Amino acid sequence: MVGGMKMEFCCKDLKVGKCEGEKVVDGETMPLVLEPPSPTKSDLKSLLLALENNKDWFEQMIIKNSAVLLRGFDVRNAEDFNEIVETFGWEDIRYVGPAPRTHIYKRVWTANEGPLSEFIYYHHEMVLIKEYPKKVILFCEIPPPEGGETPFVPSFKVTERMMKEFPEEVKEMEEKGLKYSFTARSTQNDNSSMRGRGWEDAFGTSDRKVAEERAKALGMEMEWLPNGGVKTILGPRNLTKVFEGRKGRKMWFNTLVGMYGKELSSAMMADGTEIPEHVVKRCEEIIEDESIQFKWEKGDVLFFDNYALLHGRRPSLPPRKVLVATCK
């Protein structure tokens, strides 16, 4: 590394490419696209070797560019994807949250199995849990015939613009913190909903007492509902966060827009003060405006810095198969 933070691209095992929808944000290309250096080096073995030889450099690129895409390699299935994930030796982190997911192989899970017709709103993965992943890694086994993009947003841009447009409101939310509530229906999973995970599956137990203890460990309170469901209350939570090694950027590390005023969820200030609707609506516009619309190709492996990016899923026609691994 020469002269402060500027890290020049230097890696003979991978070649820089381009992809549709990429943006230059604050001098960095998002995502950084890495391709085989020559057509003979597109096999999985060559890729694993390239990653093995450039582990630290690759991790620095994820932090520098927030998103790194491996494209043009012969990555076929969950087993191949798992090998890529395991090359780095990053610790696994188990998904905790409302989305229905299925374990596929070793460290690999399905991404949200909720209906493809629905838009999964932009979020930092597991943002409400005390321990959230540092990296979210996605693999496209079957790209959708139409739609189904995984758009992502540089979180610090949202904070910047919100502070500029709503200095008073942002200050109040920063000082008070946020409180969220979320209702999980009764015990059975409901795949007809993106947040259809029943509490038994979500907490890995059918014992209410154990579920309460596990919820508490994750920083949540629970209220049991007469219909067998449960209301989870989380708070106070930060509006923004600054993470080490990311240029002091203030990330919009919350799920305010995604949970505000919904049928099964709510978001307010931690002391119960309502957040003005026009503030939330405008925030939604800013997030969309700052988004990078990423379109999948078969075999793509996309690494997100979960501290720096919000990500979502656009409505899609079937079939679409995207698998995920989350790392500490």
Tab-separated table of C-alpha atoms in Angstrom:
chain	number	residue	atom	x	y	z
A	1	MET	CA	0.000	0.000	0.000
A	2	VAL	CA	1.560	3.229	-1.106
A	3	GLY	CA	0.630	6.739	0.017
A	4	GLY	CA	-2.218	6.330	2.479
A	5	MET	CA	-5.380	4.458	1.502
A	6	LYS	CA	-4.861	4.282	-2.266
A	7	MET	CA	-4.505	0.647	-3.163
A	8	GLU	CA	-3.732	0.161	-6.804
A	9	PHE	CA	-5.133	-2.838	-8.561
A	10	CYS	CA	-2.386	-5.426	-8.752
A	11	CYS	CA	-3.229	-9.033	-9.307
A	12	LYS	CA	-1.998	-11.018	-12.281
A	13	ASP	CA	-4.309	-13.956	-11.519
A	14	LEU	CA	-7.509	-11.987	-12.153
A	15	LYS	CA	-8.453	-9.415	-14.766
A	16	VAL	CA	-10.696	-6.390	-14.224
A	17	GLY	CA	-13.901	-6.385	-16.241
A	18	LYS	CA	-17.099	-4.364	-16.431
A	19	CYS	CA	-20.752	-5.111	-15.790
A	20	GLU	CA	-24.078	-3.532	-16.591
A	21	GLY	CA	-25.290	-1.075	-13.955
A	22	GLU	CA	-21.921	-0.516	-12.248
A	23	LYS	CA	-21.325	2.914	-10.717
A	24	VAL	CA	-18.298	4.872	-9.602
A	25	VAL	CA	-18.960	6.007	-6.050
A	26	ASP	CA	-16.454	8.249	-4.327
A	27	GLY	CA	-13.754	7.092	-6.755
A	28	GLU	CA	-14.440	3.357	-6.395
A	29	THR	CA	-16.184	1.144	-8.939
A	30	MET	CA	-19.099	-0.822	-7.517
A	31	PRO	CA	-18.965	-3.710	-8.059
A	32	LEU	CA	-15.314	-4.397	-8.892
A	33	VAL	CA	-15.602	-7.075	-11.599
A	34	LEU	CA	-12.880	-9.746	-11.688
A	35	GLU	CA	-12.634	-12.167	-14.596
A	36	PRO	CA	-10.304	-14.971	-15.722
A	37	PRO	CA	-6.978	-13.532	-16.986
A	38	SER	CA	-7.283	-15.782	-20.063
A	39	PRO	CA	-9.908	-18.204	-21.462
A	40	THR	CA	-7.856	-21.191	-20.282
A	41	LYS	CA	-8.074	-20.001	-16.672
A	42	SER	CA	-11.849	-20.005	-16.237
A	43	ASP	CA	-12.031	-23.428	-14.543
A	44	LEU	CA	-12.820	-23.749	-10.852
A	45	LYS	CA	-9.351	-25.018	-9.957
A	46	SER	CA	-7.653	-21.957	-11.476
A	47	LEU	CA	-10.086	-19.692	-9.657
A	48	LEU	CA	-9.503	-21.387	-6.290
A	49	LEU	CA	-5.754	-21.085	-6.804
A	50	ALA	CA	-6.038	-17.401	-7.729
A	51	LEU	CA	-8.125	-16.718	-4.601
A	52	GLU	CA	-5.801	-18.771	-2.388
A	53	ASN	CA	-2.799	-16.754	-3.631
A	54	ASN	CA	-4.489	-13.371	-3.206
A	55	LYS	CA	-6.598	-13.844	-0.075
A	56	ASP	CA	-5.579	-10.694	1.795
A	57	TRP	CA	-5.640	-8.564	-1.326
A	58	PHE	CA	-9.134	-9.848	-2.190
A	59	GLU	CA	-10.443	-9.049	1.281
A	60	GLN	CA	-9.014	-5.524	1.013
A	61	MET	CA	-10.817	-5.109	-2.313
A	62	ILE	CA	-14.138	-6.068	-0.693
A	63	ILE	CA	-13.606	-3.305	1.864
A	64	LYS	CA	-12.304	-0.802	-0.698
A	65	ASN	CA	-15.014	-1.331	-3.351
A	66	SER	CA	-17.785	-2.675	-1.055
A	67	ALA	CA	-18.787	-5.212	-3.739
A	68	VAL	CA	-16.617	-7.611	-5.733
A	69	LEU	CA	-17.975	-9.812	-8.528
A	70	LEU	CA	-16.315	-12.956	-9.873
A	71	ARG	CA	-17.675	-13.448	-13.386
A	72	GLY	CA	-16.846	-15.778	-16.258
A	73	PHE	CA	-15.650	-18.686	-14.119
A	74	ASP	CA	-17.036	-22.192	-14.266
A	75	VAL	CA	-18.874	-22.259	-10.951
A	76	ARG	CA	-21.734	-24.722	-11.292
A	77	ASN	CA	-23.353	-25.637	-8.001
A	78	ALA	CA	-23.479	-25.357	-4.207
A	79	GLU	CA	-20.418	-27.589	-3.823
A	80	ASP	CA	-18.307	-25.371	-6.100
A	81	PHE	CA	-19.598	-22.265	-4.357
A	82	ASN	CA	-18.811	-23.744	-0.939
A	83	GLU	CA	-15.215	-24.386	-2.028
A	84	ILE	CA	-14.850	-20.718	-2.963
A	85	VAL	CA	-16.267	-19.611	0.391
A	86	GLU	CA	-14.039	-22.001	2.354
A	87	THR	CA	-10.879	-20.852	0.548
A	88	PHE	CA	-10.846	-17.653	2.587
A	89	GLY	CA	-11.123	-19.297	5.994
A	90	TRP	CA	-13.660	-16.712	7.198
A	91	GLU	CA	-15.795	-17.923	10.072
A	92	ASP	CA	-19.375	-18.881	9.322
A	93	ILE	CA	-22.261	-16.994	10.948
A	94	ARG	CA	-25.688	-18.609	11.163
A	95	TYR	CA	-28.571	-16.649	9.664
A	96	VAL	CA	-31.040	-15.312	12.209
A	97	GLY	CA	-34.087	-13.530	10.872
A	98	PRO	CA	-37.580	-13.775	9.463
A	99	ALA	CA	-36.825	-14.997	5.916
A	100	PRO	CA	-37.593	-18.611	5.027
A	101	ARG	CA	-34.328	-20.339	3.991
A	102	THR	CA	-33.146	-23.889	3.426
A	103	HIS	CA	-29.754	-25.378	4.150
A	104	ILE	CA	-28.214	-26.771	0.944
A	105	TYR	CA	-24.646	-27.871	1.587
A	106	LYS	CA	-22.074	-27.161	4.316
A	107	ARG	CA	-21.963	-23.344	4.487
A	108	VAL	CA	-24.448	-22.756	1.684
A	109	TRP	CA	-28.116	-21.829	2.067
A	110	THR	CA	-30.870	-20.677	-0.255
A	111	ALA	CA	-31.398	-16.928	-0.281
A	112	ASN	CA	-34.879	-15.756	0.835
A	113	GLU	CA	-37.470	-18.280	-0.422
A	114	GLY	CA	-40.352	-15.835	-0.244
A	115	PRO	CA	-42.452	-15.398	-3.416
A	116	LEU	CA	-40.440	-14.186	-6.415
A	117	SER	CA	-43.207	-11.725	-7.271
A	118	GLU	CA	-42.345	-9.621	-4.211
A	119	PHE	CA	-39.637	-6.991	-3.823
A	120	ILE	CA	-37.336	-7.702	-0.886
A	121	TYR	CA	-36.512	-4.283	0.451
A	122	TYR	CA	-32.947	-2.975	0.802
A	123	HIS	CA	-31.315	-4.045	4.077
A	124	HIS	CA	-27.998	-4.739	5.766
A	125	GLU	CA	-28.046	-8.483	6.507
A	126	MET	CA	-29.143	-9.213	10.121
A	127	VAL	CA	-28.845	-5.515	10.960
A	128	LEU	CA	-31.094	-5.894	14.017
A	129	ILE	CA	-29.158	-8.737	15.610
A	130	LYS	CA	-26.228	-8.126	17.961
A	131	GLU	CA	-23.885	-10.103	15.743
A	132	TYR	CA	-24.287	-9.566	12.017
A	133	PRO	CA	-22.132	-10.863	9.161
A	134	LYS	CA	-19.226	-8.872	7.817
A	135	LYS	CA	-19.638	-10.450	4.395
A	136	VAL	CA	-22.585	-11.730	2.419
A	137	ILE	CA	-21.595	-13.927	-0.531
A	138	LEU	CA	-24.120	-14.773	-3.238
A	139	PHE	CA	-23.917	-17.306	-6.057
A	140	CYS	CA	-26.184	-17.456	-9.089
A	141	GLU	CA	-26.920	-21.017	-10.191
A	142	ILE	CA	-29.955	-20.131	-12.320
A	143	PRO	CA	-30.326	-16.515	-13.491
A	144	PRO	CA	-33.967	-15.417	-13.841
A	145	PRO	CA	-35.387	-14.945	-17.359
A	146	GLU	CA	-36.598	-11.484	-16.332
A	147	GLY	CA	-36.172	-9.226	-13.282
A	148	GLY	CA	-34.715	-10.725	-10.114
A	149	GLU	CA	-31.801	-8.307	-9.866
A	150	THR	CA	-29.990	-7.946	-6.540
A	151	PRO	CA	-29.728	-4.164	-6.295
A	152	PHE	CA	-27.393	-2.693	-3.686
A	153	VAL	CA	-26.760	0.715	-2.171
A	154	PRO	CA	-23.666	2.366	-0.676
A	155	SER	CA	-25.059	3.007	2.787
A	156	PHE	CA	-22.968	6.107	3.585
A	157	LYS	CA	-24.532	7.976	0.637
A	158	VAL	CA	-27.961	7.574	2.230
A	159	THR	CA	-26.694	9.021	5.539
A	160	GLU	CA	-25.008	11.919	3.739
A	161	ARG	CA	-28.153	12.888	1.870
A	162	MET	CA	-30.503	12.382	4.825
A	163	MET	CA	-28.288	14.554	7.063
A	164	LYS	CA	-28.332	17.245	4.417
A	165	GLU	CA	-32.104	17.191	3.877
A	166	PHE	CA	-33.303	16.395	7.419
A	167	PRO	CA	-30.593	17.568	9.846
A	168	GLU	CA	-33.001	17.993	12.807
A	169	GLU	CA	-34.848	14.693	12.370
A	170	VAL	CA	-31.650	12.723	11.819
A	171	LYS	CA	-30.093	14.284	14.929
A	172	GLU	CA	-33.142	13.347	17.023
A	173	MET	CA	-33.154	9.764	15.699
A	174	GLU	CA	-29.391	9.501	16.298
A	175	GLU	CA	-29.757	10.696	19.886
A	176	LYS	CA	-32.810	8.651	20.834
A	177	GLY	CA	-32.107	5.540	18.814
A	178	LEU	CA	-34.747	3.420	17.098
A	179	LYS	CA	-37.178	0.763	18.247
A	180	TYR	CA	-38.695	-1.874	15.992
A	181	SER	CA	-41.444	-4.414	16.404
A	182	PHE	CA	-41.966	-7.480	14.310
A	183	THR	CA	-44.722	-10.102	14.404
A	184	ALA	CA	-43.939	-13.740	13.588
A	185	ARG	CA	-47.033	-15.785	12.936
A	186	SER	CA	-47.663	-19.101	14.635
A	187	THR	CA	-45.178	-21.931	14.644
A	188	GLN	CA	-45.376	-23.145	11.058
A	189	ASN	CA	-43.255	-21.609	8.328
A	190	ASP	CA	-45.235	-19.863	5.639
A	191	ASN	CA	-43.334	-19.688	2.362
A	192	SER	CA	-46.072	-17.577	0.845
A	193	SER	CA	-44.480	-14.677	2.717
A	194	MET	CA	-40.984	-13.235	2.542
A	195	ARG	CA	-41.016	-13.022	6.298
A	196	GLY	CA	-42.840	-16.266	6.756
A	197	ARG	CA	-40.572	-17.971	9.208
A	198	GLY	CA	-42.449	-19.260	12.243
A	199	TRP	CA	-40.868	-18.576	15.634
A	200	GLU	CA	-40.017	-22.262	16.229
A	201	ASP	CA	-37.804	-22.329	13.148
A	202	ALA	CA	-36.426	-18.839	13.743
A	203	PHE	CA	-35.268	-19.702	17.267
A	204	GLY	CA	-34.563	-23.393	16.655
A	205	THR	CA	-36.873	-24.611	19.437
A	206	SER	CA	-40.539	-25.276	20.203
A	207	ASP	CA	-40.086	-24.412	23.876
A	208	ARG	CA	-41.310	-20.876	24.587
A	209	LYS	CA	-38.976	-20.445	27.542
A	210	VAL	CA	-35.939	-21.408	25.461
A	211	ALA	CA	-37.125	-19.153	22.620
A	212	GLU	CA	-37.372	-16.244	25.075
A	213	GLU	CA	-33.837	-16.875	26.359
A	214	ARG	CA	-32.458	-17.049	22.823
A	215	ALA	CA	-34.319	-13.888	21.868
A	216	LYS	CA	-32.900	-12.118	24.906
A	217	ALA	CA	-29.378	-13.169	23.965
A	218	LEU	CA	-29.956	-11.529	20.575
A	219	GLY	CA	-31.231	-8.360	22.228
A	220	MET	CA	-34.963	-8.883	21.680
A	221	GLU	CA	-38.041	-8.955	23.907
A	222	MET	CA	-40.991	-11.198	23.123
A	223	GLU	CA	-44.739	-10.831	23.640
A	224	TRP	CA	-46.829	-13.958	23.030
A	225	LEU	CA	-50.019	-13.384	21.044
A	226	PRO	CA	-53.336	-15.188	21.595
A	227	ASN	CA	-53.165	-16.716	18.088
A	228	GLY	CA	-49.917	-18.561	18.876
A	229	GLY	CA	-47.741	-16.004	17.143
A	230	VAL	CA	-45.226	-13.730	18.804
A	231	LYS	CA	-44.424	-10.035	18.700
A	232	THR	CA	-40.716	-9.260	18.940
A	233	ILE	CA	-39.542	-5.865	20.142
A	234	LEU	CA	-36.027	-4.670	19.428
A	235	GLY	CA	-34.470	-1.505	20.718
A	236	PRO	CA	-32.858	0.817	21.232
A	237	ARG	CA	-30.914	0.383	17.989
A	238	ASN	CA	-28.549	2.760	16.192
A	239	LEU	CA	-29.634	4.828	13.230
A	240	THR	CA	-26.097	4.907	11.823
A	241	LYS	CA	-22.772	3.190	12.478
A	242	VAL	CA	-19.133	3.867	11.659
A	243	PHE	CA	-16.964	0.808	11.004
A	244	GLU	CA	-13.218	0.608	11.172
A	245	GLY	CA	-11.240	0.828	7.940
A	246	ARG	CA	-14.064	2.353	5.893
A	247	LYS	CA	-12.915	5.973	5.640
A	248	GLY	CA	-14.919	7.029	8.698
A	249	ARG	CA	-18.111	6.723	6.656
A	250	LYS	CA	-21.394	6.844	8.552
A	251	MET	CA	-23.444	3.890	7.355
A	252	TRP	CA	-27.255	4.057	7.321
A	253	PHE	CA	-27.235	0.934	9.476
A	254	ASN	CA	-30.933	0.494	10.183
A	255	THR	CA	-34.059	-0.990	8.685
A	256	LEU	CA	-36.291	2.013	9.182
A	257	VAL	CA	-37.808	2.182	5.691
A	258	GLY	CA	-38.259	-1.585	5.421
A	259	MET	CA	-40.179	-1.933	8.696
A	260	TYR	CA	-41.989	1.383	9.061
A	261	GLY	CA	-45.797	1.253	9.093
A	262	LYS	CA	-46.168	-2.282	7.714
A	263	GLU	CA	-48.821	-4.894	8.520
A	264	LEU	CA	-46.409	-7.057	10.525
A	265	SER	CA	-43.788	-4.511	11.553
A	266	SER	CA	-43.171	-1.007	12.821
A	267	ALA	CA	-40.302	1.415	13.385
A	268	MET	CA	-40.239	4.424	15.699
A	269	MET	CA	-37.844	6.284	17.951
A	270	ALA	CA	-36.794	4.314	21.028
A	271	ASP	CA	-38.829	6.551	23.360
A	272	GLY	CA	-41.972	5.911	21.298
A	273	THR	CA	-41.843	9.156	19.293
A	274	GLU	CA	-43.293	8.599	15.819
A	275	ILE	CA	-41.039	9.286	12.837
A	276	PRO	CA	-42.698	11.674	10.354
A	277	GLU	CA	-43.949	9.791	7.318
A	278	HIS	CA	-42.525	12.269	4.791
A	279	VAL	CA	-39.027	11.666	6.218
A	280	VAL	CA	-39.343	7.893	5.688
A	281	LYS	CA	-40.845	8.334	2.203
A	282	ARG	CA	-38.016	10.639	1.155
A	283	CYS	CA	-35.455	8.215	2.550
A	284	GLU	CA	-36.990	5.504	0.371
A	285	GLU	CA	-36.524	7.735	-2.700
A	286	ILE	CA	-32.900	8.464	-1.795
A	287	ILE	CA	-32.120	4.761	-1.339
A	288	GLU	CA	-33.606	3.950	-4.749
A	289	ASP	CA	-31.758	6.856	-6.325
A	290	GLU	CA	-28.390	5.703	-4.951
A	291	SER	CA	-28.928	2.050	-5.897
A	292	ILE	CA	-26.833	-0.036	-8.270
A	293	GLN	CA	-29.064	-2.432	-10.189
A	294	PHE	CA	-27.095	-5.640	-10.413
A	295	LYS	CA	-28.174	-8.202	-13.023
A	296	TRP	CA	-27.199	-11.850	-12.545
A	297	GLU	CA	-25.404	-14.109	-15.011
A	298	LYS	CA	-25.024	-17.851	-14.535
A	299	GLY	CA	-22.008	-18.719	-12.337
A	300	ASP	CA	-21.645	-15.225	-10.847
A	301	VAL	CA	-20.245	-15.032	-7.315
A	302	LEU	CA	-20.841	-11.665	-5.659
A	303	PHE	CA	-19.172	-10.574	-2.405
A	304	PHE	CA	-20.782	-7.779	-0.374
A	305	ASP	CA	-19.242	-5.833	2.482
A	306	ASN	CA	-22.344	-6.059	4.684
A	307	TYR	CA	-21.086	-3.162	6.832
A	308	ALA	CA	-21.137	-0.858	3.805
A	309	LEU	CA	-24.022	-1.990	1.588
A	310	LEU	CA	-27.753	-2.381	1.754
A	311	HIS	CA	-29.040	-5.029	-0.667
A	312	GLY	CA	-32.421	-6.256	-1.874
A	313	ARG	CA	-34.137	-8.412	-4.482
A	314	ARG	CA	-36.269	-7.202	-7.375
A	315	PRO	CA	-39.418	-9.089	-8.337
A	316	SER	CA	-38.565	-11.905	-10.711
A	317	LEU	CA	-40.013	-14.394	-13.115
A	318	PRO	CA	-39.138	-18.001	-12.271
A	319	PRO	CA	-36.883	-19.862	-12.278
A	320	ARG	CA	-34.284	-18.045	-10.175
A	321	LYS	CA	-31.758	-19.788	-7.953
A	322	VAL	CA	-29.377	-17.700	-5.896
A	323	LEU	CA	-27.511	-19.278	-2.988
A	324	VAL	CA	-25.884	-17.517	-0.058
A	325	ALA	CA	-23.171	-17.833	2.569
A	326	THR	CA	-22.670	-15.380	5.441
A	327	CYS	CA	-19.329	-14.859	7.180
A	328	LYS	CA	-18.031	-13.090	10.258
